[in-house]
PDB file of C-alpha atoms in Angstrom:
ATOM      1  CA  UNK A   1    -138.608 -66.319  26.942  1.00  0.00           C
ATOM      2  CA  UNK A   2    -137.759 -65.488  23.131  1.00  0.00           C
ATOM      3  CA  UNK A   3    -134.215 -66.325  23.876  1.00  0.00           C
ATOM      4  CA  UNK A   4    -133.634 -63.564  25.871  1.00  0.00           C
ATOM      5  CA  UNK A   5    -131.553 -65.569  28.289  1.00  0.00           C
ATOM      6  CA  UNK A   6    -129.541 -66.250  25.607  1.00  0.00           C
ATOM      7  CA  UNK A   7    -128.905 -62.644  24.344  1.00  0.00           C
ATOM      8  CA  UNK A   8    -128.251 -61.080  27.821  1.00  0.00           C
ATOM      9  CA  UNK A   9    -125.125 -64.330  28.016  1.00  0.00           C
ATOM     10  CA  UNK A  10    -124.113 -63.226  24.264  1.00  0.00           C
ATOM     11  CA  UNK A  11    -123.946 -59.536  25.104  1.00  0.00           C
ATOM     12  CA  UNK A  12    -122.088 -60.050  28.105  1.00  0.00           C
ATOM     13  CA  UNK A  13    -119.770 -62.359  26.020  1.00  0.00           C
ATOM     14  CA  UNK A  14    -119.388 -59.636  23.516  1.00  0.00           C
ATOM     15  CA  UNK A  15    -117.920 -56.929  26.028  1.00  0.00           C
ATOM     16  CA  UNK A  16    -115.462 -58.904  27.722  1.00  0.00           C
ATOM     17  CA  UNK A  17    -114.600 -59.483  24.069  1.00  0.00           C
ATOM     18  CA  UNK A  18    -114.269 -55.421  24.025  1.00  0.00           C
ATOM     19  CA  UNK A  19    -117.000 -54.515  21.648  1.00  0.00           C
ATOM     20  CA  UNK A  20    -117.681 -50.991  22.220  1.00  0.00           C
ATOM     21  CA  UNK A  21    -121.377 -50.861  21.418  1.00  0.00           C
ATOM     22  CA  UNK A  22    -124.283 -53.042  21.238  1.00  0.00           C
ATOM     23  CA  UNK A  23    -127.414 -52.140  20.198  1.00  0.00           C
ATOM     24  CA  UNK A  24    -130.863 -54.027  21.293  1.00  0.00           C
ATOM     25  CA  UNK A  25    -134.121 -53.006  19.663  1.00  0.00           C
ATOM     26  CA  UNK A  26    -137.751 -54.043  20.885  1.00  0.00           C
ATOM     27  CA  UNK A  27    -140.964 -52.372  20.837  1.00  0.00           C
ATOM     28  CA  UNK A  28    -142.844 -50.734  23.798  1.00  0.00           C
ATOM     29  CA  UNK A  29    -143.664 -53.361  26.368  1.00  0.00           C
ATOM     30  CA  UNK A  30    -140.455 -56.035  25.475  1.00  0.00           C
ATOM     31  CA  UNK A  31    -138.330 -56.373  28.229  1.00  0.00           C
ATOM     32  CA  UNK A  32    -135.476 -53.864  27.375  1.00  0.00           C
ATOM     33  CA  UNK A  33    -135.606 -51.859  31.191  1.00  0.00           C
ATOM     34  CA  UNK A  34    -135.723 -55.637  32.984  1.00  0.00           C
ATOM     35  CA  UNK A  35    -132.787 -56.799  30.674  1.00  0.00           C
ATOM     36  CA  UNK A  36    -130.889 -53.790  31.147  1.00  0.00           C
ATOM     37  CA  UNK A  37    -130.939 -54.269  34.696  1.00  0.00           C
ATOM     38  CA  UNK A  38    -130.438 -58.119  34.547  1.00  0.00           C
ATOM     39  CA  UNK A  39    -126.859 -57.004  32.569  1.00  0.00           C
ATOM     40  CA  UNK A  40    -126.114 -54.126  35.049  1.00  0.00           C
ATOM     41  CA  UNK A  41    -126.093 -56.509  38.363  1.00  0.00           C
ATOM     42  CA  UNK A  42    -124.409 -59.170  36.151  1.00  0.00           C
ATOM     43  CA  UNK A  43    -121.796 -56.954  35.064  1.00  0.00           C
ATOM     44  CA  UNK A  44    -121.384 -55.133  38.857  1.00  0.00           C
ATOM     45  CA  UNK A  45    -118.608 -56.405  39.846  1.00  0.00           C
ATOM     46  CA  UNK A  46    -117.004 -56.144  36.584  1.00  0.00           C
ATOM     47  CA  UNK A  47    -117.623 -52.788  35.047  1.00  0.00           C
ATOM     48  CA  UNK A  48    -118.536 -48.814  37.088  1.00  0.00           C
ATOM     49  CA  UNK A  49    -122.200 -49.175  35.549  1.00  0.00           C
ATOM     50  CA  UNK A  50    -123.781 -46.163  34.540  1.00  0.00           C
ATOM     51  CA  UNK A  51    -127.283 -46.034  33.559  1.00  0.00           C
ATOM     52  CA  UNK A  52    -129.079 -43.517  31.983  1.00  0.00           C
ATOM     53  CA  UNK A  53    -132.800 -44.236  31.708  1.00  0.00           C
ATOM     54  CA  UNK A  54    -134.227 -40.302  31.937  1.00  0.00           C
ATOM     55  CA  UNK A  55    -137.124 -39.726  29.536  1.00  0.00           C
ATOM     56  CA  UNK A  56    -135.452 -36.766  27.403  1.00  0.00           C
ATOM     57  CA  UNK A  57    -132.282 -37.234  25.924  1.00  0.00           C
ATOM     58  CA  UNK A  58    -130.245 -34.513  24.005  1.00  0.00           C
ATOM     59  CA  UNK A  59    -126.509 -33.667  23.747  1.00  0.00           C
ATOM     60  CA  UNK A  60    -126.350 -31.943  26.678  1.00  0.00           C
ATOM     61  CA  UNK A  61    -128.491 -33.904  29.155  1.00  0.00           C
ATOM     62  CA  UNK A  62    -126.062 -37.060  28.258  1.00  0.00           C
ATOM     63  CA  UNK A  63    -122.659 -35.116  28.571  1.00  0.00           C
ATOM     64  CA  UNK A  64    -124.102 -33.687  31.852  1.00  0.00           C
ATOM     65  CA  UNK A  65    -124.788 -36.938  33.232  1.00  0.00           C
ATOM     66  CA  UNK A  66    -121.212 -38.434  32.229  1.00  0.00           C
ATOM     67  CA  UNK A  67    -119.563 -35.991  33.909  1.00  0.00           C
ATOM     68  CA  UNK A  68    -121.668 -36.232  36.990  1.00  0.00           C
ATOM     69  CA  UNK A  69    -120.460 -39.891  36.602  1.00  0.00           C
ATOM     70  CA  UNK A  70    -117.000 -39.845  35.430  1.00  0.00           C
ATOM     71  CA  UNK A  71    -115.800 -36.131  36.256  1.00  0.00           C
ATOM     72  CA  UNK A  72    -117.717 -34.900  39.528  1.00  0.00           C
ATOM     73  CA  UNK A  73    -115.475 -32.223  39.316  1.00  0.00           C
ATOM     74  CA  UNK A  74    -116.002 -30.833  36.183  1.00  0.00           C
ATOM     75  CA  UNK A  75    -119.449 -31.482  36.557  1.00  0.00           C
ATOM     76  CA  UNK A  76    -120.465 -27.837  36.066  1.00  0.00           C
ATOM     77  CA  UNK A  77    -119.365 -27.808  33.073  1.00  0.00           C
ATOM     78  CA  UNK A  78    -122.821 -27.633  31.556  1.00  0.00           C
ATOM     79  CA  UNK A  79    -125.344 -26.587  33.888  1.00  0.00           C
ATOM     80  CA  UNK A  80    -129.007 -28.051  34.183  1.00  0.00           C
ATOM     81  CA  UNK A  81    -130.357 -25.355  32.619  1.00  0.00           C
ATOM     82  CA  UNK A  82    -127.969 -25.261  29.706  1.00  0.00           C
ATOM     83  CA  UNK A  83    -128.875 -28.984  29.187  1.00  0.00           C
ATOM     84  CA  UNK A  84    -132.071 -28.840  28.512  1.00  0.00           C
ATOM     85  CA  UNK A  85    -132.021 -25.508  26.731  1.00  0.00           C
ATOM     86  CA  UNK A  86    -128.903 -26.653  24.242  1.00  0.00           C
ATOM     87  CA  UNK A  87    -125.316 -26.583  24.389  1.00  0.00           C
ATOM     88  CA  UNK A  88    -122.609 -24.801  21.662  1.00  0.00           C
ATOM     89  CA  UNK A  89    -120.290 -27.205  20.403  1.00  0.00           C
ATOM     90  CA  UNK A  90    -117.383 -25.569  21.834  1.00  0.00           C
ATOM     91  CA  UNK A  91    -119.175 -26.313  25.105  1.00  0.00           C
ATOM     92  CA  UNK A  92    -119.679 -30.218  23.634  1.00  0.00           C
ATOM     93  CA  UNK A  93    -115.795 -30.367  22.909  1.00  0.00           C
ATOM     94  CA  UNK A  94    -114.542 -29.643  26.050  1.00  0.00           C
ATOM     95  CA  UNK A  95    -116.679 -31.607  27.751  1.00  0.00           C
ATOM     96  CA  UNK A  96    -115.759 -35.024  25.559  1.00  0.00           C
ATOM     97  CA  UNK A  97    -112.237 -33.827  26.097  1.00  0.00           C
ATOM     98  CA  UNK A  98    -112.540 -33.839  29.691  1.00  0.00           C
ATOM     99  CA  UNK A  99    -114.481 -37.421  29.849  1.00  0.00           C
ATOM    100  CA  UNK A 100    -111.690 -38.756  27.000  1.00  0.00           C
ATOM    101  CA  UNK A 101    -109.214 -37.520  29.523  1.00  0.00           C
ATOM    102  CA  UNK A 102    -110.699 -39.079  32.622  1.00  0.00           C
ATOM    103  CA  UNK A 103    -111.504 -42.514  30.862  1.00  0.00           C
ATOM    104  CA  UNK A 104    -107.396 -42.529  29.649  1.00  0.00           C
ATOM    105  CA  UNK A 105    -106.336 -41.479  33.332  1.00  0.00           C
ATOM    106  CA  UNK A 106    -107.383 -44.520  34.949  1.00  0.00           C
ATOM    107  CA  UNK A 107    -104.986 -46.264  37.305  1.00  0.00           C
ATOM    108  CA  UNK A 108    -104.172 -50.095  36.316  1.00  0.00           C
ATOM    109  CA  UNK A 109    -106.866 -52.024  38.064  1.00  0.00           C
ATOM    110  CA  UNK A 110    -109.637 -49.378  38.040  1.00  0.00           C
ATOM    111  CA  UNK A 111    -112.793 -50.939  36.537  1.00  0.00           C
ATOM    112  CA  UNK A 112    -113.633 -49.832  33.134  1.00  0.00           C
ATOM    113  CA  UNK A 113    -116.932 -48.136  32.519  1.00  0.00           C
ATOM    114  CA  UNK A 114    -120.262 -49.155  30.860  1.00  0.00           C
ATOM    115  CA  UNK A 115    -122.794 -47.331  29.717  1.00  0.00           C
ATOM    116  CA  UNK A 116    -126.716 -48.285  29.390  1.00  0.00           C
ATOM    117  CA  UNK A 117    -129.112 -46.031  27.584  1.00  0.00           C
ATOM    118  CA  UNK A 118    -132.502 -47.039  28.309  1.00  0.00           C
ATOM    119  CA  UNK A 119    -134.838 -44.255  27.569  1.00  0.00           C
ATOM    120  CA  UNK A 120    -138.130 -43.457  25.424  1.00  0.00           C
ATOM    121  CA  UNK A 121    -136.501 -40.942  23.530  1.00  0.00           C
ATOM    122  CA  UNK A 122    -134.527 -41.700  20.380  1.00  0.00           C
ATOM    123  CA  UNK A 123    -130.909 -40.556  20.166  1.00  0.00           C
ATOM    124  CA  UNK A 124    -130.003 -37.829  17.908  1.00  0.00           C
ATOM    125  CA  UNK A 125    -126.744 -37.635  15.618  1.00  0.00           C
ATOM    126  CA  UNK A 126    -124.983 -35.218  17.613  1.00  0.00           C
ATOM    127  CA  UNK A 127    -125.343 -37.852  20.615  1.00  0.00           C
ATOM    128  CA  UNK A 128    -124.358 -40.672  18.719  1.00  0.00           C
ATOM    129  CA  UNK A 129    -121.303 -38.533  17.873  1.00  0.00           C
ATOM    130  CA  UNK A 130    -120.564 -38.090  21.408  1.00  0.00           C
ATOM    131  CA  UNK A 131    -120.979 -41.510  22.185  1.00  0.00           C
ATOM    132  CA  UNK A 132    -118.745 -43.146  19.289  1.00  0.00           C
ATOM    133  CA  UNK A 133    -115.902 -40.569  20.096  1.00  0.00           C
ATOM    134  CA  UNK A 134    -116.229 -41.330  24.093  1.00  0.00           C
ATOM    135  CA  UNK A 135    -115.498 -44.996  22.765  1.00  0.00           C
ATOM    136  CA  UNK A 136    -112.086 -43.905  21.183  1.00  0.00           C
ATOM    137  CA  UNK A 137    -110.803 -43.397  24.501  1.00  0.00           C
ATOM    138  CA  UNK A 138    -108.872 -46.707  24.942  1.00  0.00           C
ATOM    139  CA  UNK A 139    -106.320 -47.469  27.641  1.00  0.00           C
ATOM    140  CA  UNK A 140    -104.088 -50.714  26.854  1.00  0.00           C
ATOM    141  CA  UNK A 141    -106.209 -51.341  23.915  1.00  0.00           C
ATOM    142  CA  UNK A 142    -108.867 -51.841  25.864  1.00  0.00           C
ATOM    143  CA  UNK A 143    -111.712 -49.469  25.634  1.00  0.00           C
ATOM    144  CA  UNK A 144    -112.375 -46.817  28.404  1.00  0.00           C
ATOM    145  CA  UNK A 145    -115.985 -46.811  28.490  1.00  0.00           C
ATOM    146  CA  UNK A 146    -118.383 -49.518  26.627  1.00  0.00           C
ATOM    147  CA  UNK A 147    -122.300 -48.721  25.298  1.00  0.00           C
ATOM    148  CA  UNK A 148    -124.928 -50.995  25.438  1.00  0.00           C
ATOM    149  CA  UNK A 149    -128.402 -48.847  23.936  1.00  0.00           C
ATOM    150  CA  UNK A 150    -131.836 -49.834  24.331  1.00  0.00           C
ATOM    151  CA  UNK A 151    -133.704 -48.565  21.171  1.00  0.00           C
ATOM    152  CA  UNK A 152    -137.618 -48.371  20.658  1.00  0.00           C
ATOM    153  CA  UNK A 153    -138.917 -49.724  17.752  1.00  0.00           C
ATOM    154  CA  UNK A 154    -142.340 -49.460  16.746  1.00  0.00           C
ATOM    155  CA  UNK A 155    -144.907 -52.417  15.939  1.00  0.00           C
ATOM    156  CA  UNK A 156    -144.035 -54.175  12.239  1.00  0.00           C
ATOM    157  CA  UNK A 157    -141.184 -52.498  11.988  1.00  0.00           C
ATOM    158  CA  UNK A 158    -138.278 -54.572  10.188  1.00  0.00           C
ATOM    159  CA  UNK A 159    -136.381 -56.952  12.024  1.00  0.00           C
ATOM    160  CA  UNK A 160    -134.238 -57.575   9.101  1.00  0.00           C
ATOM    161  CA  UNK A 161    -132.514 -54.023   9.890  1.00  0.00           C
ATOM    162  CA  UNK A 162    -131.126 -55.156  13.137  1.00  0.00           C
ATOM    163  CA  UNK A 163    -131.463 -58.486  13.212  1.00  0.00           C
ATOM    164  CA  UNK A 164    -128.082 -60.469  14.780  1.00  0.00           C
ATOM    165  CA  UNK A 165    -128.055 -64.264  14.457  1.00  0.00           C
ATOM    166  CA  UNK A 166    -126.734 -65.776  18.417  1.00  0.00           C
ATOM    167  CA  UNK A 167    -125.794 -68.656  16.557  1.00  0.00           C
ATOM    168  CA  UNK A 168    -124.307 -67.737  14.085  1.00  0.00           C
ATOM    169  CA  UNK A 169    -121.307 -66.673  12.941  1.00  0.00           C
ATOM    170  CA  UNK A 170    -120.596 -62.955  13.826  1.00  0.00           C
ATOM    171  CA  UNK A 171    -119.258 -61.318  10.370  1.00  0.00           C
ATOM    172  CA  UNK A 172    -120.479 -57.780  11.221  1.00  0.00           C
ATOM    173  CA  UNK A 173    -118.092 -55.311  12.856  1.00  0.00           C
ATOM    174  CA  UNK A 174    -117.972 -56.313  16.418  1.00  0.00           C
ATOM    175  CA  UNK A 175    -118.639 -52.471  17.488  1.00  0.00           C
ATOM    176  CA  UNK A 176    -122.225 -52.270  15.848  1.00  0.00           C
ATOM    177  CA  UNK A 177    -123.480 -55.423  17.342  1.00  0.00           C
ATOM    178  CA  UNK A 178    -127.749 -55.748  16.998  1.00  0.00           C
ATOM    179  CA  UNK A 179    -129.987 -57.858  19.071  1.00  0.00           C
ATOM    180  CA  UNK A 180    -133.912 -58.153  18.496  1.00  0.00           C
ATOM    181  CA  UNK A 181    -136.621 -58.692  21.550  1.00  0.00           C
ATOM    182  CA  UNK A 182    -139.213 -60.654  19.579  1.00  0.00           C
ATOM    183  CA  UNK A 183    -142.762 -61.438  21.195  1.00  0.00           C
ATOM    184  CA  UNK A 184    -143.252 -64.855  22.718  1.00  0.00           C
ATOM    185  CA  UNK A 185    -144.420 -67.599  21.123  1.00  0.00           C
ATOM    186  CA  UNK A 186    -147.737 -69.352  22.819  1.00  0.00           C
ATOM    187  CA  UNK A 187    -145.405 -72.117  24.125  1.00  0.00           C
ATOM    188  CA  UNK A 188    -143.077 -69.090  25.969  1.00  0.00           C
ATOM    189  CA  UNK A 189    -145.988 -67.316  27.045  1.00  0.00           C
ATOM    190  CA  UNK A 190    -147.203 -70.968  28.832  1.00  0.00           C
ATOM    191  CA  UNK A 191    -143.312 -71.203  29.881  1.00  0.00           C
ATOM    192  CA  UNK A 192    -143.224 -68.007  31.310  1.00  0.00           C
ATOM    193  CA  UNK A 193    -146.270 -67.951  33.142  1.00  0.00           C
ATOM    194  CA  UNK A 194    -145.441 -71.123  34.741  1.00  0.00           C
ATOM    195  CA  UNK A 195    -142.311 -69.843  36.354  1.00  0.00           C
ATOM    196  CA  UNK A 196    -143.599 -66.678  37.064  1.00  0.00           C
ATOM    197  CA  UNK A 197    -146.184 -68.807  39.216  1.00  0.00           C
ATOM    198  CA  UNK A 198    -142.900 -70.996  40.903  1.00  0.00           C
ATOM    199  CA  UNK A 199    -141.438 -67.760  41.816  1.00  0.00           C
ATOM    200  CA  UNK A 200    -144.807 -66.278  43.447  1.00  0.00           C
ATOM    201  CA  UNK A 201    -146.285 -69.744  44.968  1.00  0.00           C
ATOM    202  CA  UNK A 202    -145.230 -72.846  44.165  1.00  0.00           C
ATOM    203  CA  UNK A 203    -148.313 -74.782  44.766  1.00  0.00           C
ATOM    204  CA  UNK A 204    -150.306 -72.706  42.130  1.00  0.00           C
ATOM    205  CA  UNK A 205    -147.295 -73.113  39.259  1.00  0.00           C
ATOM    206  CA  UNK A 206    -150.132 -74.669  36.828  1.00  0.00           C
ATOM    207  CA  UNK A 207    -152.502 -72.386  37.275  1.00  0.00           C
ATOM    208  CA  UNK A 208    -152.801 -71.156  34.493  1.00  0.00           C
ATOM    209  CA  UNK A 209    -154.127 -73.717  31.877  1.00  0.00           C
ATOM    210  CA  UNK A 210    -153.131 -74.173  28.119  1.00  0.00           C
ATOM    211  CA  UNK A 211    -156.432 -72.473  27.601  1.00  0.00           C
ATOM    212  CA  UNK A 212    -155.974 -69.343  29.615  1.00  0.00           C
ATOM    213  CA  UNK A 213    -152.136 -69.101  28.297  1.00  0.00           C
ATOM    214  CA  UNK A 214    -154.024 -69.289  24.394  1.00  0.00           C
ATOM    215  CA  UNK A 215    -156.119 -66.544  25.598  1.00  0.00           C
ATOM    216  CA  UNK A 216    -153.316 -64.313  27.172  1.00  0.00           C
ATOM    217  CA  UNK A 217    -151.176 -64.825  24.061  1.00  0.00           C
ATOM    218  CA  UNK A 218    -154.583 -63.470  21.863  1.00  0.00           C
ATOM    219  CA  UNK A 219    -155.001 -60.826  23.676  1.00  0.00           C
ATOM    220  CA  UNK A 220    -151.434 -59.472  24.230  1.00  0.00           C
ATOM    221  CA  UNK A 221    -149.771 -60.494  21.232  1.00  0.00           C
ATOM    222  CA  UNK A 222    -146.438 -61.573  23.096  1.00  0.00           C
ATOM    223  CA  UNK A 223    -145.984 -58.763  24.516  1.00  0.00           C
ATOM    224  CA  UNK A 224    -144.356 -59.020  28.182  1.00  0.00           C
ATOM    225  CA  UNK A 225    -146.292 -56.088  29.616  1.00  0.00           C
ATOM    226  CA  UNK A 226    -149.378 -57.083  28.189  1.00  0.00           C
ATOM    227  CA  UNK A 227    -148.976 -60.707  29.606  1.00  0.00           C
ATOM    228  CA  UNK A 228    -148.130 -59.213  32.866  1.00  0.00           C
ATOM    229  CA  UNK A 229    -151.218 -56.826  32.780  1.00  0.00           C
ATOM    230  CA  UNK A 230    -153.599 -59.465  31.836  1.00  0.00           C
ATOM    231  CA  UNK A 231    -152.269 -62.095  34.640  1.00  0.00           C
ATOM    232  CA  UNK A 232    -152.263 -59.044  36.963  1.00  0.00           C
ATOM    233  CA  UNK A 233    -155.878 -58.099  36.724  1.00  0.00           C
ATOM    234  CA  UNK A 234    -156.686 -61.530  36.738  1.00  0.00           C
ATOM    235  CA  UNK A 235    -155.671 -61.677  39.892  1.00  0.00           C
ATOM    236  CA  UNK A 236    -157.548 -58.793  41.145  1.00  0.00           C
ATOM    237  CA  UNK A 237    -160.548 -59.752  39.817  1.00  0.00           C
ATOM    238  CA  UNK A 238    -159.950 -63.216  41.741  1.00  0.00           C
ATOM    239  CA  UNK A 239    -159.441 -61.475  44.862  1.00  0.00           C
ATOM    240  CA  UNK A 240    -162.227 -58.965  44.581  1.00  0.00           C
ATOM    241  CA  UNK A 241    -164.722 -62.230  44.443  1.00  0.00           C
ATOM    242  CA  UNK A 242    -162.580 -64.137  47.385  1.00  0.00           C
ATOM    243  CA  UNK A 243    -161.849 -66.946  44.721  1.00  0.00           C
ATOM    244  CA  UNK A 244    -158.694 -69.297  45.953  1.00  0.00           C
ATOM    245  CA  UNK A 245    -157.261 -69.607  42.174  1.00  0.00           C
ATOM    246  CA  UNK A 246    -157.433 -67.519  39.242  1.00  0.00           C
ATOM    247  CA  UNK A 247    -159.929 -68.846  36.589  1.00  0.00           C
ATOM    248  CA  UNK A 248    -160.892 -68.567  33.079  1.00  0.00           C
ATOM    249  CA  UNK A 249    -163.932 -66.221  34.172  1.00  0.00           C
ATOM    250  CA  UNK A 250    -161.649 -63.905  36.116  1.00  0.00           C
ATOM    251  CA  UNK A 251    -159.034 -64.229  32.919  1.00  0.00           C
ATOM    252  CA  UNK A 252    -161.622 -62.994  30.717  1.00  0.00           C
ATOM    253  CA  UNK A 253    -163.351 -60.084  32.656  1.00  0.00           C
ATOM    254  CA  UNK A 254    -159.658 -58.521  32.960  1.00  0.00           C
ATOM    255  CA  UNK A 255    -159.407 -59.045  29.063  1.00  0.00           C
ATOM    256  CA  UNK A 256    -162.433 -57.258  28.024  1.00  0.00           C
ATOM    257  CA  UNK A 257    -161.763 -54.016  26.195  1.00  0.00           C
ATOM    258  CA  UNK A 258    -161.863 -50.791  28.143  1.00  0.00           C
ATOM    259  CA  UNK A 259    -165.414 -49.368  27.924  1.00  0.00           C
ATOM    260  CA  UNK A 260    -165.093 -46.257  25.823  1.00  0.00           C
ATOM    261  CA  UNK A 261    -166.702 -42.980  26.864  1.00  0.00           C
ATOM    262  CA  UNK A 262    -169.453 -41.312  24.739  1.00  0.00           C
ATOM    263  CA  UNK A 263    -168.471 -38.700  22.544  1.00  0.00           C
ATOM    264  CA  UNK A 264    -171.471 -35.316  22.338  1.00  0.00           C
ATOM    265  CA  UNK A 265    -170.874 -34.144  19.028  1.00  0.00           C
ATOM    266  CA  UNK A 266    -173.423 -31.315  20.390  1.00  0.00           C
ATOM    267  CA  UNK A 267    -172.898 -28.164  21.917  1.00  0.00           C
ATOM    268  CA  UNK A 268    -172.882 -26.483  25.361  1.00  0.00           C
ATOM    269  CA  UNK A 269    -175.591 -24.906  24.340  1.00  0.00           C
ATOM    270  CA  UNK A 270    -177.792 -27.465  22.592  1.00  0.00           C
ATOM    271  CA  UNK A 271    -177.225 -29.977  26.030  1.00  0.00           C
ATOM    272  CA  UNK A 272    -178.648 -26.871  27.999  1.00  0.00           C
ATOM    273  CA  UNK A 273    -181.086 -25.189  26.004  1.00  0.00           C
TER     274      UNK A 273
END
């Protein structure tokens, strides 16, 4: 849905092209986790995938987890505690020296390296640093490790910044390649519920009617999670009244808003006085 197919085939075009790093943006709820996953078991047999999807981020968290990766020997480098309390940038400069080192001393053969950042946090300048100087390290002219970072945006936020036309022709430097998950159309959200329903049971592929997928698409503005959450409940609320297929009733009890809990704007001792 929302060309995504499309993007995950164009990103994967992209690195065996050697771009270093690639950039997709979507809001909370889009699909980045499943389509950084979807590119990691494409790319298996292809690249040493290393995925970084902790909540936190900083300097020292992401050299520490490289060199678990790349250097296992070197790996105490920086310490656990020393990367989440902060690291000196003499400490930082080794450390990309060793994994620059590492990534040049592979033997001929030896898959090249990819990274995915997938996390809640944004990245800092001092990690972006690390990141575009860890993708100097080239070997045959081919670079030694290649980035591929899932970035949060928030709701109405520009597209326009990061926008990168599939189609079209690609002008921009090939290292700071942008892709945008937009929310589903109500056609995709129809599309997408119809395979989801092939994939769980064949026989109930159209159960969900043009009405129900109108409703869904109201209710979670294209958002993949929210279309997964409504269809979800649905279902429970099918199952908690033994119904054989999900209906507009159930469809709408697991839409309505979450009841919200009374506020006492008086005291403790007012309520017992």
């Amino acid at each position: 849905g929302g060309g995504r197919g499309e993007i995950v085939e164009t990103i994967i075009r992209s690195l065996r092209l050697g771009d270093s790093i690639v950039t997709v943006c979507g809001e909370r709820g889009s699909g980045k986790t499943i389509m950084s996953l979807v590119l990691s078991d494409r790319l298996k047999h292809r690249y040493n995938i290393i995925r970084y999807d902790l909540p936190q981020i900083s300097t020292g968290l992401m050299l520490r987890h490289l060199l678990i990766e790349i250097c296992p020997r070197q790996a105490d480098l920086i310490s656990a505690e020393q990367a989440i309390d902060g690291v000196t940038q003499e400490l930082v400069n080794k450390s990309v020296s060793c994994l620059s080192a590492a990534l040049h001393g592979t033997r001929p053969g030896d898959k090249p390296y990819m990274l995915t950042v997938d996390t809640q946090a944004d990245l800092d300048a001092s990690t972006l640093q690390v990141l575009n100087d860890l993708v100097q390290s080239q070997k045959d002219n081919d670079p030694g490790i290649q980035i591929v970072l899932f970035r949060r945006t928030e709701p109405g936020e520009q597209q326009g910044k990061t926008t990168h036309t599939i189609a079209g022709d690609n002008t921009t430097n090939p290292a700071e390649d942008h892709y945008w998950l937009r929310r589903l159309t109500l056609n995709e959200i129809s599309e997408y519920l119809r395979h989801h329903m092939m994939l769980f049971d064949f026989n109930q592929r159209d159960v969900f009617t043009r009405e129900m997928a109108y409703f869904i698409a109201d209710r979670s503005d294209g958002i993949f999670r929210s279309i997964n959450t409504l269809a979800r409940n649905a279902f429970m609320v099918a199952g908690l009244e033994d119904a054989e297929h999900v209906s507009m009733s159930h469809l709408l009890a697991a839409g309505l808003p979450v009841r919200e809990s009374e506020v006492d704007t008086h005291g403790f001792f007012w309520r017992h006085r």
